[in-house]
């Protein structure tokens, strides 16, 4: 088989290149340069041969021709000019020398192994034949296109034939192929109800639940103790889970062990033939066992566990009653990690006995730690249950508390909050303060970190601001819960209460007149003082007409000289 590499140019009108080939040859064609201002896309099609691709939009434009099936062939190549929109062509053609066909050298098979059916469609593809067309057959007489599909029955070998057809037909080859069976899904889970040991006189139905399987599989429960009896129903899964029921026989044998015995069981799975399997069961990864209690073992009993109990407290279980023992049977009693009381008697940790109708309670001391479980197990004839108590979780977050803020307080004075009580904790909580000090349970005030217990009391303290109308904040934090005590000083007031001078009449002309004394009140800051029409004296000092200031409690009098005329008024205003 030869390969020919040709470079051609499309023209208008077109031209032809002659290349003679054999049937198994290959021609690689490059269209290099084109008329009409170039090509956007070049197209190629073959007669009596296969050309690929059918078009190429990326220059240089490359095409390959193979599978020459007749005595002549031709390849038409064309494009439309980019500027003049005319058609430009080139033709490659020649004669085909077929040669003598050679037989295929092999057959490959392809199928979907997951097909859920007893038969599978399989493709058969012959390879290696030359100088002709390879074909395949299921019987050596009816030949179909290479790569055709045939129906195979799983687990059964089938022979496929292949040959090369041309000027003459080659000899045929055969290959045998078998499609295997689908494997069941053996990675499943199992649970059962009842789940524990069964009573010695149990005569019920145990429901075995198989899950995480595959819906097209069939599963069963197989007893593996005392022979593979295969007792128990077969279960077809719906979706990915299903159940199998094990029924107890009246004589307590068969599916379940005799009193005092144990049977082991495994879950097996298979795929039916019509689903592509071989219908043979295989062991899965899931198994379980069932123990039947002996005649001297009672029915199962249950203690009710308790939670949120106090630390280091005595915890006593609910009462259980012994039942299910054989007639006249007495069985052993023992306890671990606690004590028991029988029929209301004193508590003991010593071994004892029980008969039907006896009542029992167990007792222990709960843990001294928060959130911790203590367990006591009572064993009656090999049947056990555990009574557990779990202490309360540690709680260091108190209920919210609130300080009452105060306003209009004097400046630079010690302010103490109302008292608050810590509640809602069961362990020591951290205490911190900012902006002041605190007192715990009436003790001395401190700013150091501390701790709080349930029902501790606290007050906080700080010195109010030295400025008017200014807030001071103290925040107490207990176990992450905070509140702030705020004191706000009084606003500045420089407007005194009204005051009154007592006017006088009938005074002598041109004489000094001094008013009564008034006292300033109602201010908390320095107020400005001025006088008109006379002078004033502050706190008994000398008289002046100059501006001054007044504080709460200061005393003032005013003075002027009466008029020199009769019946004339003189006014002095402070």
Coordinates of C-alpha atoms in Angstrom, one line a residue:
X1 CA 0.0 0.0 0.0
X2 CA 1.4 3.4 -1.1
X3 CA 0.8 6.9 0.0
X4 CA 0.7 9.8 -2.6
X5 CA 1.1 13.5 -1.5
X6 CA -0.3 15.9 -4.1
X7 CA -0.4 19.8 -4.1
X8 CA -3.0 21.3 -6.4
X9 CA -4.5 24.7 -7.2
X10 CA -8.1 25.5 -8.0
X11 CA -8.6 27.4 -11.3
X12 CA -11.4 28.7 -13.5
X13 CA -11.9 26.8 -15.7
X14 CA -10.7 23.8 -13.6
X15 CA -7.8 21.5 -14.4
X16 CA -7.1 17.8 -13.7
X17 CA -4.3 15.9 -12.0
X18 CA -4.0 12.2 -12.9
X19 CA -2.9 9.8 -10.2
X20 CA -3.3 6.0 -10.6
X21 CA -3.6 4.0 -7.4
X22 CA -4.2 0.6 -6.0
X23 CA -7.3 -0.1 -3.9
X24 CA -5.4 0.0 -0.6
X25 CA -3.4 3.2 -1.3
X26 CA -3.8 6.7 0.3
X27 CA -3.8 10.1 -1.4
X28 CA -3.0 13.2 0.7
X29 CA -4.1 16.4 -1.2
X30 CA -3.1 20.0 -0.3
X31 CA -5.0 22.8 -2.0
X32 CA -2.3 25.5 -2.1
X33 CA -3.3 28.9 -3.6
X34 CA -6.7 29.6 -5.1
X35 CA -8.2 32.0 -7.6
X36 CA -10.8 34.7 -7.2
X37 CA -9.1 36.5 -4.3
X38 CA -8.7 33.3 -2.1
X39 CA -11.1 30.9 -0.5
X40 CA -13.0 30.9 2.8
X41 CA -13.9 27.2 2.6
X42 CA -12.7 24.5 0.1
X43 CA -15.0 21.5 -0.6
X44 CA -14.0 18.0 -1.7
X45 CA -16.1 14.9 -2.7
X46 CA -15.0 11.5 -4.0
X47 CA -16.5 9.0 -6.5
X48 CA -15.6 5.4 -5.8
X49 CA -13.4 6.5 -2.9
X50 CA -13.8 8.0 0.6
X51 CA -12.6 11.6 1.0
X52 CA -12.2 13.4 4.4
X53 CA -12.9 16.0 5.5
X54 CA -15.8 17.1 3.3
X55 CA -14.7 20.7 3.7
X56 CA -11.8 22.7 5.2
X57 CA -11.9 26.3 6.3
X58 CA -8.3 26.6 7.5
X59 CA -5.6 27.1 4.9
X60 CA -3.6 25.3 3.7
X61 CA -6.6 23.1 2.9
X62 CA -5.8 19.3 3.4
X63 CA -7.8 16.3 2.3
X64 CA -7.2 12.5 2.4
X65 CA -8.7 9.9 0.0
X66 CA -8.8 6.1 0.8
X67 CA -10.9 3.0 0.2
X68 CA -10.8 3.0 -3.6
X69 CA -13.6 0.5 -4.6
X70 CA -13.8 0.4 -8.3
X71 CA -11.5 0.4 -11.4
X72 CA -11.6 4.2 -11.6
X73 CA -12.0 7.1 -9.2
X74 CA -12.3 10.9 -9.2
X75 CA -12.1 13.6 -6.5
X76 CA -13.8 17.0 -7.1
X77 CA -12.3 20.0 -5.3
X78 CA -13.9 23.5 -5.5
X79 CA -14.3 26.8 -3.8
X80 CA -16.1 30.2 -4.5
X81 CA -13.8 33.2 -5.1
X82 CA -13.7 35.7 -2.3
X83 CA -13.8 38.7 -4.6
X84 CA -15.5 37.6 -7.8
X85 CA -17.9 34.9 -6.4
X86 CA -17.0 32.6 -9.4
X87 CA -16.4 28.8 -9.0
X88 CA -12.9 27.5 -9.0
X89 CA -12.2 23.8 -9.4
X90 CA -9.6 21.0 -9.6
X91 CA -10.1 17.3 -10.3
X92 CA -7.8 14.4 -9.2
X93 CA -8.6 11.1 -11.0
X94 CA -7.1 7.9 -12.2
X95 CA -7.4 4.2 -12.5
X96 CA -7.5 1.8 -9.6
X97 CA -5.6 -1.5 -9.6
X98 CA -7.4 -3.7 -7.1
X99 CA -4.8 -6.4 -6.6
X100 CA -5.6 -9.6 -4.8
X101 CA -7.7 -9.2 -1.6
X102 CA -5.9 -10.4 1.6
X103 CA -7.8 -12.0 4.4
X104 CA -8.4 -10.0 7.7
X105 CA -6.0 -10.8 10.4
X106 CA -8.3 -10.3 13.4
X107 CA -11.8 -9.5 14.7
X108 CA -12.5 -7.1 17.6
X109 CA -15.7 -7.3 19.6
X110 CA -17.5 -4.5 21.4
X111 CA -20.6 -4.6 23.7
X112 CA -22.1 -3.0 26.8
X113 CA -21.4 -5.4 29.6
X114 CA -23.9 -3.7 31.9
X115 CA -27.0 -4.4 29.7
X116 CA -29.6 -6.0 32.0
X117 CA -30.7 -8.8 29.7
X118 CA -29.9 -12.4 28.8
X119 CA -28.7 -11.5 25.3
X120 CA -26.4 -8.7 24.3
X121 CA -25.8 -6.8 21.0
X122 CA -22.1 -7.1 20.1
X123 CA -20.3 -5.4 17.3
X124 CA -17.8 -7.4 15.2
X125 CA -15.1 -5.4 13.4
X126 CA -12.6 -7.2 11.1
X127 CA -9.1 -5.7 10.9
X128 CA -6.0 -6.2 8.7
X129 CA -7.5 -7.1 5.3
X130 CA -6.3 -5.4 2.1
X131 CA -7.2 -4.8 -1.5
X132 CA -10.9 -5.0 -0.9
X133 CA -13.8 -4.5 1.5
X134 CA -13.8 -6.4 4.7
X135 CA -17.1 -8.0 5.8
X136 CA -18.3 -10.1 8.7
X137 CA -20.8 -13.0 9.0
X138 CA -22.5 -15.0 11.8
X139 CA -22.7 -18.2 9.7
X140 CA -20.0 -17.9 7.0
X141 CA -22.5 -17.5 4.2
X142 CA -24.5 -14.3 4.8
X143 CA -22.0 -11.4 4.8
X144 CA -22.8 -7.9 6.2
X145 CA -20.9 -4.7 6.6
X146 CA -17.8 -4.6 8.7
X147 CA -18.7 -3.4 12.3
X148 CA -22.2 -4.8 12.2
X149 CA -23.9 -6.0 15.4
X150 CA -24.8 -9.6 16.3
X151 CA -26.9 -11.0 19.2
X152 CA -24.9 -13.0 21.7
X153 CA -26.5 -15.1 24.5
X154 CA -24.6 -14.5 27.7
X155 CA -22.3 -17.4 28.7
X156 CA -22.5 -19.0 25.3
X157 CA -19.6 -18.9 22.8
X158 CA -20.4 -17.6 19.3
X159 CA -18.2 -17.8 16.2
X160 CA -18.0 -14.8 13.9
X161 CA -16.5 -15.0 10.3
X162 CA -14.6 -12.3 8.4
X163 CA -13.2 -11.9 4.9
X164 CA -12.1 -9.3 2.3
X165 CA -14.2 -8.9 -0.8
X166 CA -12.7 -7.4 -4.0
X167 CA -11.8 -8.6 -7.5
X168 CA -12.0 -11.9 -5.8
X169 CA -12.9 -12.9 -2.2
X170 CA -10.2 -13.7 0.3
X171 CA -10.3 -16.7 2.5
X172 CA -12.3 -16.2 5.7
X173 CA -11.1 -16.2 9.3
X174 CA -13.1 -17.1 12.5
X175 CA -13.0 -15.9 16.0
X176 CA -15.0 -17.1 19.0
X177 CA -16.4 -14.7 21.5
X178 CA -18.3 -15.1 24.8
X179 CA -20.2 -12.4 26.6
X180 CA -19.9 -13.0 30.4
X181 CA -22.6 -12.8 33.0
X182 CA -23.3 -9.6 35.0
X183 CA -22.0 -9.9 38.6
X184 CA -24.4 -9.2 41.5
X185 CA -23.9 -6.2 43.8
X186 CA -22.5 -7.8 46.9
X187 CA -21.9 -4.6 48.9
X188 CA -25.1 -4.4 50.9
X189 CA -26.2 -3.6 54.5
X190 CA -28.4 -5.7 56.7
X191 CA -30.5 -5.1 59.9
X192 CA -33.2 -7.2 61.6
X193 CA -36.2 -6.8 63.8
X194 CA -36.2 -8.0 66.6
X195 CA -32.5 -7.0 66.8
X196 CA -31.3 -8.6 70.0
X197 CA -31.4 -12.2 71.3
X198 CA -34.8 -13.9 71.0
X199 CA -36.6 -15.4 74.0
X200 CA -36.4 -19.1 74.6
X201 CA -40.1 -19.4 73.6
X202 CA -40.0 -17.0 70.7
X203 CA -42.4 -18.0 68.0
X204 CA -42.6 -15.0 65.8
X205 CA -41.4 -13.6 62.5
X206 CA -38.1 -11.8 62.2
X207 CA -38.0 -9.2 59.4
X208 CA -34.5 -8.9 57.8
X209 CA -34.0 -5.6 55.9
X210 CA -31.4 -5.6 53.1
X211 CA -30.4 -2.1 51.9
X212 CA -27.9 -0.4 49.6
X213 CA -28.4 -3.2 47.1
X214 CA -29.3 -3.0 43.4
X215 CA -32.9 -3.2 42.2
X216 CA -32.2 -5.8 39.5
X217 CA -30.6 -8.2 41.9
X218 CA -32.3 -10.9 44.0
X219 CA -31.2 -11.4 47.6
X220 CA -31.8 -14.1 50.2
X221 CA -30.9 -15.0 53.8
X222 CA -28.9 -18.2 54.0
X223 CA -28.4 -20.0 57.4
X224 CA -24.7 -21.1 57.5
X225 CA -24.8 -22.8 60.9
X226 CA -25.7 -26.5 61.0
X227 CA -25.5 -26.7 57.2
X228 CA -26.5 -24.4 54.4
X229 CA -30.2 -25.0 54.7
X230 CA -31.1 -21.8 52.8
X231 CA -34.1 -21.4 55.1
X232 CA -35.9 -18.1 54.7
X233 CA -37.6 -16.4 51.9
X234 CA -36.0 -14.9 48.8
X235 CA -36.4 -11.1 48.6
X236 CA -36.6 -9.1 45.4
X237 CA -35.4 -5.6 46.1
X238 CA -37.6 -2.7 45.1
X239 CA -35.3 0.3 44.5
X240 CA -32.3 -0.4 46.6
X241 CA -33.8 -2.0 49.7
X242 CA -36.2 -4.8 50.7
X243 CA -37.1 -7.3 53.4
X244 CA -36.9 -11.0 54.0
X245 CA -39.1 -12.7 56.7
X246 CA -37.7 -15.5 58.8
X247 CA -40.6 -17.4 60.4
X248 CA -40.1 -19.5 63.6
X249 CA -41.3 -23.1 63.4
X250 CA -43.6 -24.3 66.3
X251 CA -40.8 -26.6 67.5
X252 CA -38.4 -23.7 67.7
X253 CA -36.1 -25.2 65.1
X254 CA -35.4 -24.5 61.4
X255 CA -34.9 -20.8 60.9
X256 CA -33.8 -20.2 64.5
X257 CA -31.6 -22.0 66.9
X258 CA -32.8 -24.1 69.9
X259 CA -32.8 -22.5 73.3
X260 CA -29.2 -21.6 74.3
X261 CA -28.0 -21.8 70.7
X262 CA -26.8 -19.4 68.1
X263 CA -27.2 -19.5 64.3
X264 CA -25.2 -17.5 61.8
X265 CA -26.7 -16.2 58.6
X266 CA -25.2 -14.6 55.5
X267 CA -26.9 -12.5 52.8
X268 CA -26.5 -13.8 49.3
X269 CA -27.3 -12.1 46.0
X270 CA -27.7 -13.1 42.4
X271 CA -28.8 -11.6 39.1
X272 CA -31.5 -13.6 37.3
X273 CA -30.8 -14.9 33.8
X274 CA -33.3 -12.6 32.1
X275 CA -31.4 -9.7 33.7
X276 CA -28.0 -10.8 32.4
X277 CA -26.8 -12.9 35.4
X278 CA -26.2 -16.6 35.7
X279 CA -28.9 -17.0 38.4
X280 CA -26.3 -18.3 40.9
X281 CA -26.2 -16.9 44.4
X282 CA -22.9 -15.5 45.8
X283 CA -22.1 -14.4 49.4
X284 CA -22.4 -10.6 50.0
X285 CA -20.4 -8.8 52.6
X286 CA -23.3 -8.7 55.0
X287 CA -24.1 -11.3 57.7
X288 CA -25.7 -11.5 61.2
X289 CA -26.3 -14.0 64.0
X290 CA -29.3 -14.9 66.1
X291 CA -29.0 -16.3 69.7
X292 CA -32.0 -17.9 71.4
X293 CA -31.9 -17.5 75.1
X294 CA -31.9 -20.6 77.2
X295 CA -34.7 -21.8 79.4
X296 CA -33.0 -20.1 82.4
X297 CA -32.9 -16.8 80.7
X298 CA -35.7 -14.3 81.2
X299 CA -37.3 -12.0 78.6
X300 CA -35.5 -8.9 77.8
X301 CA -36.0 -6.0 80.1
X302 CA -35.3 -2.3 79.8
X303 CA -34.1 0.5 82.1
X304 CA -35.0 4.1 81.3
X305 CA -31.9 6.2 81.0
X306 CA -32.0 9.7 82.6
X307 CA -30.2 12.9 81.6
X308 CA -29.6 16.4 83.1
X309 CA -29.2 15.0 86.6
X310 CA -27.3 16.7 89.4
X311 CA -23.7 15.9 89.9
X312 CA -22.7 13.4 92.6
X313 CA -26.4 12.5 93.2
X314 CA -28.0 9.1 93.9
X315 CA -29.8 7.9 90.8
X316 CA -32.3 5.0 91.0
X317 CA -33.7 3.3 87.9
X318 CA -37.3 2.4 87.1
X319 CA -38.5 -1.0 88.3
X320 CA -38.4 -4.1 86.0
X321 CA -40.1 -7.4 86.5
X322 CA -38.6 -10.8 85.7
X323 CA -40.6 -12.8 83.2
X324 CA -40.1 -15.6 80.7
X325 CA -38.1 -18.1 82.8
X326 CA -39.1 -21.7 82.5
X327 CA -41.4 -23.1 85.2
X328 CA -39.7 -23.4 88.5
X329 CA -36.4 -22.0 87.0
X330 CA -34.2 -19.8 89.2
X331 CA -31.4 -17.9 87.5
X332 CA -28.3 -15.9 88.6
X333 CA -28.3 -12.2 89.1
X334 CA -25.2 -9.9 89.0
X335 CA -24.6 -6.2 88.8
X336 CA -21.6 -4.1 87.6
X337 CA -20.8 -0.5 88.6
X338 CA -23.6 -0.1 91.0
X339 CA -26.0 -1.9 93.3
X340 CA -29.5 -3.5 92.9
X341 CA -32.6 -4.0 95.0
X342 CA -34.7 -7.1 94.7
X343 CA -38.4 -6.9 95.5
X344 CA -37.9 -3.6 97.3
X345 CA -35.1 -4.8 99.6
X346 CA -31.8 -3.2 100.5
X347 CA -29.4 -2.4 97.7
X348 CA -26.4 -4.7 97.2
X349 CA -23.7 -5.4 94.8
X350 CA -23.5 -9.1 95.7
X351 CA -24.6 -11.9 93.3
X352 CA -28.1 -13.2 93.8
X353 CA -30.9 -15.2 92.1
X354 CA -34.2 -14.4 90.4
X355 CA -37.4 -16.2 89.5
X356 CA -40.4 -15.1 87.5
X357 CA -42.2 -12.2 89.1
X358 CA -39.2 -10.8 91.0
X359 CA -38.8 -7.0 90.7
X360 CA -35.5 -5.2 90.4
X361 CA -34.1 -1.6 90.5
X362 CA -30.5 -0.5 90.2
X363 CA -28.8 2.5 91.7
X364 CA -25.5 4.4 91.4
X365 CA -24.0 7.8 92.2
X366 CA -24.0 10.2 89.2
X367 CA -20.7 11.6 88.0
X368 CA -19.0 14.5 89.8
X369 CA -18.3 16.1 86.4
X370 CA -20.6 18.0 84.1
X371 CA -22.1 16.2 81.0
X372 CA -20.7 12.8 82.0
X373 CA -22.5 9.4 81.9
X374 CA -22.4 6.7 84.6
X375 CA -23.8 3.3 83.6
X376 CA -24.9 0.3 85.7
X377 CA -25.5 -3.1 84.1
X378 CA -27.8 -5.7 85.6
X379 CA -27.4 -9.3 84.4
X380 CA -30.2 -11.7 84.9
X381 CA -29.5 -15.2 83.5
X382 CA -27.4 -13.8 80.7
X383 CA -29.9 -11.1 79.7
X384 CA -28.6 -7.6 80.4
X385 CA -29.6 -4.0 80.2
X386 CA -27.8 -0.9 81.3
X387 CA -29.1 2.0 83.3
X388 CA -27.3 5.3 82.5
X389 CA -27.5 8.7 84.1
X390 CA -25.9 11.7 82.5
X391 CA -25.2 14.8 84.5
X392 CA -26.3 18.3 83.5
X393 CA -24.1 20.2 81.1
X394 CA -22.0 23.0 82.6
X395 CA -23.7 26.4 82.4
X396 CA -21.6 29.5 83.1
X397 CA -23.9 31.9 81.3
X398 CA -26.3 33.7 83.8
X399 CA -29.7 35.1 83.2
X400 CA -29.6 38.8 82.1
X401 CA -29.3 41.4 84.9
X402 CA -29.9 45.1 84.9
X403 CA -28.5 48.1 86.7
X404 CA -30.7 51.2 87.1
X405 CA -29.1 54.3 85.6
X406 CA -29.2 57.6 87.5
X407 CA -29.3 61.2 86.2
X408 CA -28.9 64.7 87.6
X409 CA -26.3 63.6 90.1
X410 CA -23.7 65.9 91.6
X411 CA -20.4 66.2 90.0
X412 CA -17.4 64.3 91.3
X413 CA -19.4 62.2 93.7
X414 CA -19.3 58.4 94.4
X415 CA -22.2 56.7 92.8
X416 CA -23.2 53.1 93.8
X417 CA -25.6 51.0 91.7
X418 CA -28.6 49.0 92.8
X419 CA -27.8 45.4 93.8
X420 CA -28.2 42.5 91.2
X421 CA -28.4 38.8 91.9
X422 CA -26.7 36.2 89.6
X423 CA -29.0 33.3 88.6
X424 CA -29.1 30.6 85.9
X425 CA -25.6 29.2 86.3
X426 CA -24.4 25.9 87.8
X427 CA -20.7 26.5 87.8
X428 CA -18.2 29.3 88.5
X429 CA -18.5 32.1 86.0
X430 CA -15.8 34.7 85.2
X431 CA -16.4 38.3 86.4
X432 CA -14.8 41.4 85.0
X433 CA -15.4 45.1 85.2
X434 CA -14.6 48.2 83.2
X435 CA -14.9 51.9 84.2
X436 CA -15.3 51.3 87.9
X437 CA -15.2 48.7 90.7
X438 CA -17.6 46.1 92.0
X439 CA -18.6 44.5 95.3
X440 CA -19.5 40.9 95.6
X441 CA -21.9 39.8 98.4
X442 CA -21.3 43.1 100.2
X443 CA -17.5 42.8 100.2
X444 CA -15.0 45.5 99.5
X445 CA -15.0 47.1 96.1
X446 CA -12.4 46.0 93.5
X447 CA -11.6 46.2 89.9
X448 CA -9.8 42.8 89.7
X449 CA -11.2 39.9 87.8
X450 CA -13.2 37.4 89.9
X451 CA -15.8 34.6 89.8
X452 CA -19.5 34.3 90.5
X453 CA -21.7 31.5 91.7
X454 CA -25.4 31.1 91.6
X455 CA -27.2 33.7 93.8
X456 CA -24.1 35.9 94.3
X457 CA -25.0 39.6 94.6
X458 CA -23.1 42.5 93.0
X459 CA -23.1 46.3 93.1
X460 CA -20.8 48.5 91.1
X461 CA -19.4 51.9 91.9
X462 CA -17.7 54.9 90.2
X463 CA -17.1 58.6 90.7
X464 CA -19.4 60.8 88.6
X465 CA -18.0 63.2 86.1
X466 CA -16.5 66.5 87.1
X467 CA -18.2 68.1 84.2
X468 CA -21.9 69.2 83.9
X469 CA -24.3 67.0 82.0
X470 CA -21.7 64.2 81.4
X471 CA -22.2 60.4 81.7
X472 CA -19.9 57.9 83.4
X473 CA -20.3 54.2 82.5
X474 CA -19.3 51.1 84.5
X475 CA -19.8 47.7 82.8
X476 CA -20.0 44.5 84.8
X477 CA -19.6 41.2 82.8
X478 CA -20.5 37.8 84.4
X479 CA -20.0 34.7 82.2
X480 CA -20.3 36.7 79.0
X481 CA -23.4 38.6 80.1
X482 CA -23.0 42.3 80.6
X483 CA -24.9 45.4 81.8
X484 CA -23.8 49.0 82.2
X485 CA -24.5 51.3 85.1
X486 CA -24.6 54.9 84.0
X487 CA -24.6 58.1 86.1
X488 CA -25.2 61.5 84.3
X489 CA -24.3 64.7 86.1
X490 CA -26.7 67.7 86.4
X491 CA -26.8 70.2 83.7
X492 CA -25.1 73.6 84.3
X493 CA -27.5 76.3 85.7
X494 CA -26.4 79.9 85.9
X495 CA -29.9 81.4 86.3
X496 CA -30.6 82.1 90.0
X497 CA -34.0 82.2 91.7
X498 CA -35.7 85.6 91.6
X499 CA -34.6 88.0 94.3
X500 CA -36.2 91.3 95.6
X501 CA -34.9 94.6 96.9
X502 CA -37.3 96.6 99.2
X503 CA -37.9 100.0 97.8
X504 CA -37.9 103.0 100.3
X505 CA -39.7 106.4 100.1
X506 CA -39.5 109.7 101.9
X507 CA -35.8 109.7 102.2
X508 CA -33.7 112.9 102.6
X509 CA -32.4 114.6 99.5
X510 CA -28.8 113.8 98.4
X511 CA -28.3 111.0 101.0
X512 CA -26.7 107.6 100.6
X513 CA -29.3 104.8 100.4
X514 CA -28.4 101.1 101.0
X515 CA -30.8 98.3 100.1
X516 CA -31.7 95.2 102.0
X517 CA -29.4 92.2 101.6
X518 CA -30.4 89.4 99.1
X519 CA -29.0 85.8 98.9
X520 CA -28.3 84.1 95.6
X521 CA -29.9 80.7 95.2
X522 CA -30.8 78.2 92.4
X523 CA -27.5 78.1 90.5
X524 CA -24.8 75.5 90.4
X525 CA -22.2 77.4 88.5
X526 CA -20.7 80.9 88.5
X527 CA -23.1 83.6 87.2
X528 CA -22.2 87.0 85.9
X529 CA -23.0 90.1 88.0
X530 CA -23.5 93.7 86.8
X531 CA -25.1 96.9 88.2
X532 CA -26.6 100.0 86.8
X533 CA -27.5 103.3 88.6
X534 CA -25.4 102.6 91.6
X535 CA -22.9 100.2 93.2
X536 CA -23.1 96.7 94.9
X537 CA -21.5 94.9 97.7
X538 CA -20.9 91.1 97.6
X539 CA -20.8 89.2 100.9
X540 CA -20.3 92.5 102.9
X541 CA -17.4 93.7 100.9
X542 CA -16.7 97.1 99.4
X543 CA -19.2 98.6 97.0
X544 CA -18.3 98.7 93.4
X545 CA -19.8 99.3 90.0
X546 CA -17.5 96.8 88.2
X547 CA -18.8 93.6 86.7
X548 CA -18.3 90.4 88.8
X549 CA -19.6 86.9 89.5
X550 CA -21.9 85.2 91.9
X551 CA -22.1 81.7 93.3
X552 CA -24.9 79.9 95.2
X553 CA -25.2 81.4 98.7
X554 CA -23.5 84.8 97.9
X555 CA -25.2 87.9 99.5
X556 CA -25.6 91.2 97.8
X557 CA -26.8 94.7 98.6
X558 CA -26.9 97.8 96.4
X559 CA -26.3 101.5 97.2
X560 CA -26.9 104.9 95.5
X561 CA -27.3 108.6 96.4
X562 CA -30.9 109.8 96.5
X563 CA -32.0 112.7 94.2
X564 CA -31.3 116.3 95.1
X565 CA -34.8 117.3 94.2
X566 CA -37.9 116.7 96.1
X567 CA -40.2 113.8 95.3
X568 CA -37.7 112.3 92.7
X569 CA -37.0 108.6 92.2
X570 CA -33.5 107.1 91.9
X571 CA -33.1 103.5 90.6
X572 CA -30.3 101.0 91.0
X573 CA -30.6 97.6 89.1
X574 CA -28.5 94.5 90.0

